XYZ file of C-alpha atoms in Angstrom:
746
model
C 128.834 137.228 135.154
C 126.229 134.580 135.743
C 124.997 135.081 132.179
C 128.508 134.483 130.849
C 128.973 131.369 132.980
C 125.570 130.080 131.843
C 126.456 130.709 128.214
C 129.725 128.823 128.617
C 127.891 125.992 130.315
C 125.366 125.806 127.475
C 128.188 125.766 124.956
C 129.903 122.860 126.693
C 126.646 120.976 126.983
C 125.889 121.483 123.311
C 129.347 120.383 122.259
C 129.022 117.277 124.378
C 125.539 116.381 123.191
C 125.543 117.093 119.458
C 126.591 113.833 117.782
C 129.104 115.344 115.369
C 130.542 118.527 116.790
C 132.939 119.976 114.211
C 136.244 118.180 114.803
C 139.432 120.042 115.563
C 141.475 116.990 114.667
C 143.302 116.842 111.369
C 143.814 113.498 109.627
C 147.342 112.102 109.479
C 149.530 113.702 106.828
C 149.193 112.034 103.462
C 145.802 110.468 104.242
C 144.225 109.379 100.965
C 140.748 110.072 99.747
C 138.553 106.963 99.797
C 136.051 105.946 97.124
C 133.932 102.868 97.857
C 131.870 101.657 94.883
C 129.401 99.071 96.130
C 127.457 97.083 93.537
C 124.290 95.172 94.382
C 123.649 91.475 93.625
C 126.647 91.199 91.299
C 128.055 87.671 91.295
C 131.633 86.535 91.761
C 132.310 86.223 88.017
C 130.328 89.185 86.641
C 133.102 91.765 86.289
C 135.146 91.292 83.142
C 138.306 90.971 85.214
C 136.700 88.041 87.066
C 135.791 86.083 83.935
C 132.650 87.646 82.469
C 132.019 88.690 78.845
C 130.093 91.699 80.194
C 131.962 94.877 79.285
C 133.399 96.477 82.424
C 136.529 98.259 81.125
C 136.541 100.830 83.933
C 136.591 98.192 86.662
C 139.044 96.089 84.655
C 141.433 99.028 84.387
C 141.255 99.678 88.119
C 142.056 96.004 88.682
C 145.005 96.220 86.283
C 146.293 99.190 88.288
C 145.808 97.408 91.606
C 144.566 94.157 93.090
C 141.764 91.626 92.719
C 140.770 89.689 95.821
C 139.437 86.169 95.298
C 138.817 85.241 98.938
C 136.663 88.201 99.957
C 133.403 87.236 101.654
C 130.172 89.023 102.524
C 127.084 88.077 104.545
C 124.682 86.808 101.816
C 122.314 89.817 101.949
C 122.412 93.551 101.362
C 121.480 95.196 104.695
C 123.734 92.823 106.593
C 126.794 93.281 104.394
C 126.396 97.053 104.520
C 126.258 96.949 108.316
C 129.413 94.831 108.469
C 131.287 96.960 105.926
C 130.393 100.216 107.669
C 131.074 99.139 111.259
C 133.896 96.592 111.212
C 131.716 94.230 113.252
C 129.599 91.182 112.520
C 126.126 92.057 111.350
C 124.242 90.293 114.144
C 126.498 91.950 116.713
C 125.356 95.402 115.593
C 121.648 94.495 115.365
C 121.370 93.854 111.618
C 121.045 90.079 111.716
C 118.794 89.887 108.701
C 117.237 92.920 107.016
C 116.351 96.511 107.729
C 112.756 95.594 106.896
C 111.774 94.251 110.291
C 112.599 94.235 113.976
C 112.042 90.931 115.747
C 112.878 92.387 119.156
C 115.961 90.228 119.722
C 119.285 92.099 120.025
C 120.713 90.657 116.820
C 117.644 91.436 114.730
C 116.635 95.071 115.276
C 117.034 96.140 111.643
C 119.140 99.136 112.675
C 122.842 99.580 113.393
C 123.450 99.978 117.127
C 124.906 103.252 118.366
C 127.613 101.209 120.111
C 128.884 100.271 116.656
C 130.352 103.444 115.196
C 130.479 103.599 111.424
C 133.412 104.348 109.154
C 132.066 107.822 108.264
C 131.512 108.614 111.940
C 135.114 107.684 112.683
C 136.576 109.485 109.678
C 134.503 112.604 110.184
C 135.833 112.783 113.724
C 139.330 112.715 112.216
C 138.757 115.566 109.781
C 137.443 113.765 106.693
C 134.606 115.034 104.542
C 132.048 112.224 104.274
C 129.570 111.767 101.454
C 127.144 109.042 100.457
C 125.320 108.464 97.195
C 122.953 105.613 96.357
C 121.406 102.761 98.329
C 121.332 102.910 102.135
C 118.976 100.127 103.364
C 120.397 100.167 106.871
C 117.412 101.816 108.566
C 114.081 100.122 109.337
C 111.996 100.949 106.299
C 109.054 101.982 108.467
C 111.350 104.710 109.853
C 112.011 106.247 106.444
C 108.964 108.512 106.449
C 108.706 112.254 106.946
C 108.864 112.003 110.745
C 111.903 109.737 110.826
C 113.424 109.151 113.316
C 116.510 110.275 111.424
C 119.190 108.886 113.739
C 119.563 105.810 111.543
C 119.625 107.690 108.232
C 122.960 108.365 106.497
C 123.302 111.856 108.004
C 122.568 110.342 111.405
C 125.408 107.832 110.973
C 128.267 110.050 109.948
C 127.781 111.258 106.401
C 127.803 115.006 105.770
C 125.668 114.718 102.628
C 123.410 112.055 101.150
C 121.641 111.603 97.833
C 120.046 108.281 97.084
C 117.333 105.866 98.148
C 116.549 104.322 101.515
C 115.020 100.960 100.596
C 116.423 97.772 99.114
C 115.609 98.689 95.533
C 114.027 101.357 93.398
C 112.940 101.823 89.809
C 115.905 103.096 87.807
C 113.746 105.351 85.621
C 111.485 106.801 88.352
C 113.360 106.259 91.630
C 112.391 107.034 95.213
C 115.007 109.663 96.069
C 116.126 111.432 99.240
C 118.487 114.381 99.495
C 119.940 114.534 102.998
C 116.784 113.958 105.106
C 114.125 115.012 102.602
C 112.380 113.088 99.798
C 112.934 114.736 96.423
C 111.894 114.081 92.853
C 114.182 112.769 90.170
C 115.473 115.636 88.020
C 114.003 114.088 84.864
C 112.112 111.056 83.590
C 112.462 108.168 81.185
C 111.271 110.219 78.232
C 114.104 112.667 78.936
C 116.693 109.902 78.931
C 116.942 109.721 82.736
C 118.496 106.730 84.473
C 119.331 106.557 88.171
C 122.918 105.357 87.685
C 123.793 108.423 85.632
C 122.139 110.646 88.243
C 124.042 109.016 91.105
C 127.356 109.495 89.326
C 126.450 113.125 88.587
C 125.830 113.693 92.303
C 129.047 111.898 93.214
C 131.009 114.210 90.966
C 129.190 117.196 92.412
C 129.908 116.223 96.017
C 133.620 115.730 95.319
C 133.868 118.866 93.188
C 132.158 120.934 95.904
C 134.494 119.461 98.505
C 137.611 120.229 96.475
C 136.419 123.782 95.930
C 135.694 124.381 99.596
C 138.296 122.256 101.415
C 141.047 121.204 98.979
C 143.424 120.122 101.749
C 140.862 117.931 103.524
C 140.571 114.272 102.450
C 137.161 112.801 101.733
C 135.214 109.554 101.824
C 132.667 108.948 99.049
C 130.459 105.879 99.491
C 128.769 105.193 96.130
C 126.232 102.371 96.475
C 124.710 101.733 93.068
C 121.327 100.175 92.395
C 122.990 98.025 89.725
C 122.501 95.128 89.453
C 119.568 94.611 91.799
C 116.214 94.004 90.173
C 114.539 95.662 88.409
C 117.186 95.147 85.736
C 116.803 98.310 83.667
C 119.155 99.987 81.202
C 119.140 101.729 77.816
C 117.643 99.344 75.280
C 120.503 99.532 72.789
C 122.939 98.259 75.421
C 120.555 95.488 76.461
C 120.017 94.238 72.913
C 123.776 94.180 72.258
C 124.113 91.242 74.659
C 121.584 88.876 73.060
C 124.232 87.339 70.808
C 126.691 87.092 73.709
C 124.400 84.887 75.795
C 122.369 83.009 73.200
C 124.233 79.747 73.901
C 122.752 79.576 77.390
C 123.852 79.316 80.994
C 125.528 75.901 80.813
C 127.957 77.004 78.104
C 128.439 80.366 79.817
C 129.511 78.741 83.109
C 132.132 76.682 81.292
C 133.441 79.703 79.391
C 133.708 81.771 82.552
C 135.566 79.057 84.406
C 138.053 78.797 81.532
C 138.690 82.532 81.652
C 139.000 82.496 85.438
C 141.653 79.806 85.280
C 143.563 81.710 82.583
C 143.373 84.907 84.684
C 144.485 83.204 87.875
C 141.190 84.020 89.587
C 140.711 80.359 90.504
C 143.217 77.487 90.716
C 143.783 75.479 87.545
C 142.189 72.379 89.082
C 138.950 74.107 90.110
C 135.935 71.928 89.314
C 132.551 73.223 88.194
C 129.858 72.085 90.638
C 126.676 70.434 89.374
C 123.762 72.712 88.575
C 122.019 74.134 91.612
C 118.760 72.517 92.704
C 115.950 73.400 90.319
C 118.153 74.642 87.476
C 117.456 72.639 84.337
C 119.830 72.193 81.390
C 119.580 74.985 78.846
C 118.829 72.449 76.124
C 115.613 71.419 77.903
C 113.934 74.688 76.959
C 112.202 75.610 73.710
C 113.670 78.230 71.365
C 111.051 80.767 72.507
C 111.881 80.150 76.159
C 115.585 80.469 75.427
C 114.930 83.750 73.625
C 113.136 85.198 76.659
C 115.751 83.928 79.104
C 118.544 85.385 76.967
C 116.900 88.814 76.904
C 116.416 88.720 80.704
C 120.139 88.024 81.085
C 120.916 90.771 78.559
C 119.022 93.239 80.775
C 121.202 92.260 83.727
C 124.358 92.542 81.622
C 123.230 95.835 80.127
C 122.646 97.280 83.582
C 126.191 96.376 84.670
C 127.735 97.593 81.411
C 125.819 100.872 81.731
C 126.990 101.325 85.325
C 130.613 100.776 84.308
C 130.285 103.432 81.585
C 129.154 106.001 84.132
C 131.711 104.910 86.717
C 134.225 105.832 84.017
C 132.982 109.431 84.217
C 133.648 109.549 87.948
C 137.129 108.061 87.597
C 137.905 110.463 84.728
C 136.780 113.367 86.889
C 139.123 112.296 89.688
C 141.912 112.131 87.124
C 141.132 115.583 85.732
C 140.893 117.030 89.234
C 144.353 115.676 90.013
C 143.199 113.534 92.968
C 142.921 110.025 91.538
C 146.474 108.959 92.432
C 145.788 109.916 96.049
C 142.448 108.124 96.131
C 142.044 104.607 97.495
C 139.343 103.066 95.276
C 137.458 99.913 96.226
C 134.924 98.198 93.945
C 132.912 95.300 95.342
C 129.508 93.623 95.558
C 127.319 93.166 98.621
C 126.434 89.501 98.017
C 126.190 86.923 95.267
C 123.754 86.983 92.368
C 120.073 86.775 93.243
C 117.914 83.658 93.072
C 114.670 85.644 93.422
C 113.927 85.451 89.691
C 112.977 81.813 90.154
C 113.349 79.182 87.449
C 111.744 81.263 84.665
C 112.546 84.883 85.518
C 110.121 87.805 85.335
C 109.274 90.572 82.930
C 107.269 92.192 85.727
C 107.722 90.502 89.101
C 104.950 92.593 90.650
C 102.183 90.520 89.074
C 103.080 87.005 90.205
C 103.371 88.102 93.828
C 99.714 89.123 93.620
C 98.578 85.993 91.754
C 98.701 87.641 88.325
C 100.982 85.134 86.665
C 103.217 85.474 83.596
C 102.760 82.553 81.210
C 105.572 82.119 78.723
C 103.551 83.444 75.742
C 103.017 86.684 77.691
C 106.719 86.905 78.486
C 107.531 86.406 74.826
C 104.998 89.017 73.727
C 106.577 91.522 76.111
C 110.199 90.724 75.295
C 110.888 94.246 74.004
C 109.611 95.710 77.291
C 112.285 93.891 79.307
C 114.564 96.450 80.944
C 112.203 99.332 80.198
C 110.159 101.683 82.388
C 107.090 99.457 82.720
C 109.041 96.294 83.520
C 110.324 94.899 86.781
C 112.689 92.353 85.270
C 114.715 89.670 86.983
C 116.623 86.836 85.367
C 116.143 83.069 85.899
C 118.171 81.190 88.477
C 120.207 79.534 85.730
C 121.747 82.899 84.882
C 122.261 83.738 88.560
C 124.171 80.478 88.837
C 126.344 81.555 85.900
C 126.965 84.911 87.587
C 128.345 83.081 90.625
C 130.671 80.807 88.602
C 132.268 78.579 89.857
C 130.440 78.740 93.181
C 127.388 76.944 94.514
C 123.978 78.442 95.299
C 123.097 82.134 95.539
C 122.422 85.255 97.564
C 120.632 84.319 100.838
C 122.745 81.124 101.071
C 125.988 80.578 102.967
C 127.609 78.458 100.280
C 130.125 80.299 98.115
C 127.593 81.658 95.626
C 125.951 83.716 98.345
C 128.972 85.030 100.211
C 132.089 85.023 98.019
C 132.319 88.246 96.059
C 134.642 90.314 93.889
C 136.770 93.038 95.477
C 139.007 95.339 93.435
C 141.372 97.723 95.239
C 143.288 100.416 93.371
C 145.498 103.131 94.886
C 148.326 104.344 92.675
C 150.263 106.113 95.426
C 149.694 103.378 97.995
C 149.860 100.015 96.191
C 152.999 99.104 94.314
C 151.557 95.877 92.875
C 149.802 96.120 89.533
C 147.252 93.601 88.254
C 147.917 90.972 90.905
C 145.443 88.746 92.733
C 145.147 88.083 96.452
C 143.613 84.840 97.671
C 143.570 85.461 101.422
C 140.271 84.925 103.194
C 138.743 88.227 104.267
C 135.269 89.291 105.331
C 133.090 92.389 105.011
C 133.633 93.182 108.699
C 137.379 93.354 108.006
C 137.067 96.319 105.642
C 136.811 99.163 108.169
C 139.734 97.868 110.295
C 141.767 97.609 107.090
C 141.025 101.171 106.062
C 141.773 102.476 109.547
C 145.148 100.728 109.568
C 146.005 102.146 106.148
C 145.134 105.610 107.469
C 147.072 105.166 110.691
C 143.915 105.570 112.766
C 142.241 103.611 115.518
C 138.587 103.303 116.377
C 137.593 105.677 119.212
C 136.351 104.316 122.533
C 133.451 106.766 122.568
C 131.426 108.292 119.715
C 128.773 110.927 120.430
C 128.885 110.024 124.099
C 128.257 106.319 123.475
C 130.860 103.768 124.585
C 131.855 101.648 121.605
C 131.895 97.888 121.307
C 135.183 96.340 120.164
C 135.944 95.918 116.498
C 135.424 92.298 115.466
C 136.990 92.465 112.034
C 140.705 92.048 111.330
C 142.743 94.257 109.049
C 144.000 92.698 105.830
C 146.087 95.783 105.023
C 149.269 93.714 104.915
C 148.001 91.866 101.850
C 148.036 95.055 99.798
C 151.811 94.929 99.717
C 152.469 91.262 100.487
C 150.889 88.480 98.461
C 151.985 86.032 101.144
C 150.405 87.880 104.051
C 148.386 85.572 106.302
C 144.630 85.233 106.003
C 142.275 86.144 108.814
C 143.369 84.517 112.053
C 140.020 84.327 113.854
C 137.051 82.143 112.849
C 134.330 83.763 110.775
C 130.754 82.597 111.081
C 127.890 83.028 108.581
C 124.122 82.875 109.086
C 121.175 83.952 106.969
C 117.588 82.667 107.293
C 118.908 79.590 109.067
C 121.598 78.816 106.481
C 124.852 78.562 108.412
C 128.579 78.371 107.879
C 131.939 78.805 109.566
C 135.388 79.409 108.100
C 138.507 78.677 110.121
C 142.108 78.162 109.024
C 141.199 77.406 105.433
C 138.353 75.007 106.260
C 134.628 75.645 105.951
C 131.644 73.948 107.511
C 128.341 74.884 105.873
C 124.699 73.850 106.165
C 121.867 74.600 103.746
C 118.662 75.011 105.742
C 115.336 74.040 104.122
C 112.778 76.576 105.389
C 110.617 75.155 108.147
C 112.793 72.112 108.746
C 114.158 71.444 112.255
C 117.582 73.015 112.634
C 118.981 69.878 114.207
C 118.153 67.999 110.993
C 120.318 70.255 108.823
C 123.094 68.410 107.007
C 126.494 69.996 107.540
C 129.121 69.769 104.811
C 132.883 70.187 105.152
C 135.234 71.698 102.600
C 138.944 72.432 102.592
C 138.641 75.775 100.812
C 142.389 76.177 100.414
C 142.302 73.113 98.144
C 138.683 73.211 96.945
C 137.742 76.683 95.727
C 134.263 75.749 94.484
C 133.157 73.533 97.402
C 132.802 70.334 95.373
C 134.559 67.775 97.593
C 132.545 67.244 100.776
C 134.822 65.783 103.459
C 132.157 65.474 106.159
C 132.301 61.687 106.163
C 136.096 61.400 106.086
C 136.829 64.098 108.687
C 133.919 63.948 111.157
C 135.962 65.167 114.130
C 137.102 68.287 112.282
C 133.541 68.967 111.182
C 132.208 68.556 114.716
C 134.808 70.976 116.048
C 133.822 73.573 113.436
C 130.131 73.141 114.248
C 130.890 73.618 117.947
C 132.837 76.748 117.046
C 129.865 78.005 115.036
C 127.612 77.747 118.084
C 130.178 79.577 120.217
C 130.478 82.372 117.644
C 126.710 82.523 117.266
C 126.191 83.001 120.981
C 128.911 85.638 121.154
C 127.527 87.647 118.219
C 123.767 87.617 119.016
C 122.889 85.210 116.209
C 120.561 83.240 118.481
C 117.719 82.401 118.493
C 117.761 80.998 114.979
C 114.672 82.028 113.053
C 113.816 80.881 109.536
C 110.275 82.283 109.481
C 110.273 84.434 106.361
C 106.614 85.375 106.196
C 105.748 85.742 109.888
C 108.694 88.103 110.392
C 107.350 90.516 107.794
C 103.709 90.120 108.808
C 104.489 90.637 112.494
C 106.543 93.713 111.728
C 103.712 95.274 109.716
C 101.303 94.669 112.598
C 103.776 96.048 115.112
C 104.366 99.194 113.078
C 100.803 100.151 112.155
C 99.205 98.226 115.015
C 95.607 99.222 115.596
C 95.832 102.243 113.303
C 93.035 102.068 110.784
C 92.942 105.598 109.388
C 95.359 107.901 107.564
C 94.551 111.533 106.796
C 96.664 113.140 104.079
C 96.545 116.921 103.660
C 97.242 119.044 100.629
C 100.886 120.070 100.460
C 102.367 116.939 102.011
C 105.303 115.152 100.450
C 106.022 111.650 99.231
C 105.247 108.681 101.519
C 107.493 105.584 101.331
C 105.576 102.384 100.697
C 106.250 100.912 104.144
C 104.889 104.060 105.796
C 101.742 104.209 103.637
C 98.354 102.648 104.448
C 98.584 98.867 104.361
C 95.593 97.988 102.185
C 96.786 94.474 101.362
C 94.240 91.662 101.700
C 91.558 93.792 103.342
C 88.549 96.036 102.768
C 89.077 99.804 102.834
C 87.611 103.160 101.852
C 89.402 106.154 100.326
C 87.713 109.556 100.141
C 89.024 112.907 98.908
C 87.600 116.276 99.966
C 87.877 118.521 96.903
C 86.405 121.543 95.172
C 85.971 121.112 91.434
C 85.769 123.753 88.770
C 84.900 123.278 85.122
C 87.535 121.094 83.445
C 89.493 120.254 86.621
C 91.295 116.921 86.472
C 94.196 114.950 87.877
C 95.250 112.393 90.463
C 93.828 112.550 93.971
C 95.908 109.710 95.418
C 98.332 107.273 93.795
C 100.373 104.515 95.383
C 102.817 102.653 93.171
C 103.981 102.932 89.586
C 103.405 101.439 86.154
C 104.229 97.937 87.377
C 101.786 97.820 90.318
C 99.617 100.104 92.440
C 96.329 101.989 92.606
C 95.130 105.455 91.672
C 91.989 107.535 92.242
C 91.712 110.351 89.698
C 89.463 112.730 87.802
C 89.506 112.888 84.011
C 87.062 114.029 81.331
C 84.609 115.157 83.976
C 84.320 111.756 85.672
C 85.816 109.947 88.656
C 88.013 106.913 87.984
C 89.830 104.293 90.037
C 92.530 102.053 88.562
C 93.835 98.885 90.169
C 97.160 97.934 88.583
C 98.406 94.422 89.330
C 101.542 93.511 87.457
C 100.733 96.000 84.695
C 97.191 94.641 84.204
C 94.823 97.543 84.863
C 91.248 97.246 86.073
C 89.458 100.615 85.938
C 86.011 101.681 87.101
C 84.582 105.039 86.016
C 81.671 107.006 87.424
C 78.444 106.604 85.489
C 77.429 110.248 85.718
C 79.649 113.316 85.146
C 80.924 115.255 88.138
C 79.273 118.524 89.081
C 81.438 121.554 89.947
C 81.643 122.560 93.586
C 82.762 120.957 96.800
C 82.651 117.188 96.429
C 83.578 114.050 98.355
C 85.096 111.602 95.870
C 85.739 108.068 97.035
C 86.340 104.424 96.292
C 85.527 101.455 98.499
C 87.256 98.090 98.207
C 85.112 95.221 99.485
C 87.057 92.017 100.026
C 85.303 88.714 99.687
C 85.297 86.106 96.969
C 87.374 88.422 94.817
C 87.132 92.178 95.225
C 84.591 94.862 94.383
C 85.624 98.465 93.833
C 82.728 100.887 94.318
C 83.072 104.560 93.422
C 81.191 107.155 95.454
C 80.369 110.821 94.977
C 79.192 112.664 98.063
C 78.528 109.318 99.722
C 76.373 107.908 96.888
C 77.419 104.918 94.746
C 78.640 106.033 91.339
C 80.084 102.959 89.632
C 81.327 99.460 90.404
C 83.640 96.771 89.057
C 84.468 93.266 90.316
C 87.820 91.548 89.830
C 89.673 88.511 91.106
C 92.819 90.627 91.304
C 94.016 92.594 94.314
C 96.942 93.332 96.578
C 97.459 90.025 98.325
C 101.112 90.322 99.317
C 102.272 93.772 98.195
C 101.002 97.049 96.800
C 104.179 98.430 95.292
C 107.763 99.136 96.232
C 107.199 102.678 95.010
C 105.468 104.959 97.489
C 102.360 107.114 97.743
C 101.572 110.657 96.637
C 98.646 113.033 97.103
C 97.407 115.244 94.292
C 99.757 113.706 91.728
C 101.408 110.510 90.499
C 105.109 111.254 90.722
C 106.608 108.064 89.268
C 105.807 106.096 86.157
C 102.020 106.243 85.911
C 99.830 103.760 87.771
C 96.935 104.532 85.420
C 96.603 105.139 81.693
C 97.534 108.808 81.884
C 100.758 110.756 81.553
C 102.474 111.321 84.882
C 102.465 113.345 87.079
C 98.891 114.302 86.129
C 98.613 116.853 88.924
C 95.172 117.614 90.270
C 94.092 121.057 89.095
C 91.197 121.526 91.518
C 91.327 122.422 95.211
C 92.310 119.372 97.262
C 91.925 119.544 101.048
C 92.380 116.022 102.371
C 92.429 112.396 101.340
C 91.357 109.951 104.054
C 92.114 106.232 103.934
C 90.067 104.097 106.344
C 90.913 100.389 106.602
C 88.711 97.581 107.892
C 89.885 95.030 110.441
C 89.492 92.077 108.072
C 93.118 91.874 106.915
C 94.295 88.291 106.462
C 97.835 88.162 105.144
C 99.456 84.987 103.883
C 102.730 85.288 105.753
C 104.699 82.927 103.540
C 103.539 84.674 100.361
C 104.388 88.062 101.877
C 107.812 86.737 102.833
C 108.474 85.467 99.314
C 107.520 88.844 97.851
C 109.616 90.779 100.359
C 112.668 88.600 99.778
C 112.474 89.399 96.089
C 112.767 93.038 97.080
C 116.000 92.620 99.056
């Protein structure tokens, strides 16, 4: 008897403690499936149905079957918008005040969604939904994405049944960093096989839904598809990229005007909307030489090609839903996480990895590499002039709290749930309003407790009424914005906003005032004519900021990243990697930036053995220690420029210790060693000053595009026991440079 009672007790304890005990609840009758398609860094005007010449017929058709929102707002960055979308709360309130890349220790800036803020998949799974995620997560501290986790902040730890995608802010589209559920996996093919991540993600999306329909046809599902498009690197099939050169050859000034004309004709913006002046630092197109214009056009074509390519594959997913007979019962949302990115700077990049390590790209080099743009050995990003055109007719960009950073497209299509066809909705809404909206449409409420954790109140407001009523009211509560010190507040159709120059005193910021209901593009600053209204909105911003854990304000880009790296790796100076281990994400790998270090592999060589011992990075940046043609080699790859040192004498068979030492000083020396004896040396001014690579590390192979001049994966054919990385204590990071590089990654 006691055994039976104990067993029952254990069962109850297990049911109470496991975060997602199989629910016995069935969703309300008629609950739709939900498909969320989240694009990355796509500007307000980039979809065809929002004024762009980029071909997006799939999205355009969904808009024609449903609604386009023109007053939907996000948070200006990727991690933060994702946190708000998933939880129905403000991003600072749930601990994601800035990015998942660092934890400042303050409640609003932990880089991880608080357990008190249940996510949409957690809620829906508790109500009987199948929950699936494909694509970009970036809502877990990146130094927690290694083999040991912790996994409580990964997609499966936050409510999704299955996951296939990448954990960081970006990844190479031809050789991505992939995770299936909680385990790193390799891409199923490579560039030479015609592989592209977008196609792979759509394949997995179809598989997840098809598996669900086969196994549980009466159970509704949520599929969260977060594409890498159109975050840098801008990569797509070359024929699609080249097809856009003629479309954009007239430049960004003409393109902004054309988009605004289309937007007015479509009813996306009011007929009296004015085009703001060029953003700071954006020069007229006519100021550039024909060669410069040619490069800039191709960089924009890569962006456009990436979006066009994504739309083509989204068509396959929508067609599958149609063929499976579930599309009419599926609520489909297509949106972007923030405005277009300014990280390409005034001239853009063919390979952004070089300039962040002081290997610059002069214009003749850009021109010489124009056919590489968008390919496997490029890390392309377009100039700010094109980002400005993407955000037409709005000011500034991603990171900023003016319209260009936070006003984004949102398409909602649901044949059996939305009677309107092809209409627009201008009501103000925010990313944190999405989950409350979906819950209202499903007839559900957010639970008070999830997995034993009492839940904080929802902060978003449902805009479900607007789906059926064009005259439904906008959000009734104020909505604040903050990112890197840039601030804003919307209330009752008015917006106060301040651009914050990094490092400047916050009390010196200049606040602007706009009546958004009458000034879509924020061109008529009323700060001087309505000072009392502005002051009231600023006071409200401070009240909202205190309530939502925005404070203390912190605009320190570089120190945040540098401090986080020190906090994570701390005093650790040695890593030992054993044969048989898996892939190591870059933020969990040895931090050999701006320091001296020594790498040594313990191997046994036979006649003709060769291959990679350790490789961190890819064709755009990284390092590799490898054996080839009977000699030891080390390649330093900075922005695609390779510096290689080879051993002077051939390697002897047998057990060997093969190493390379980096000595930092006035430049860097790389010294090969065999069994502790010097074997070759090279000096270079290049090195990893701010980053190594955003691709990770592998032992015994080079899994991505090749760091060195060999064909990947170039597996080591000898016996490899360990690779040991020992770092000196002389690291001296330039925090501001690190911050600039990291922001380009977001």
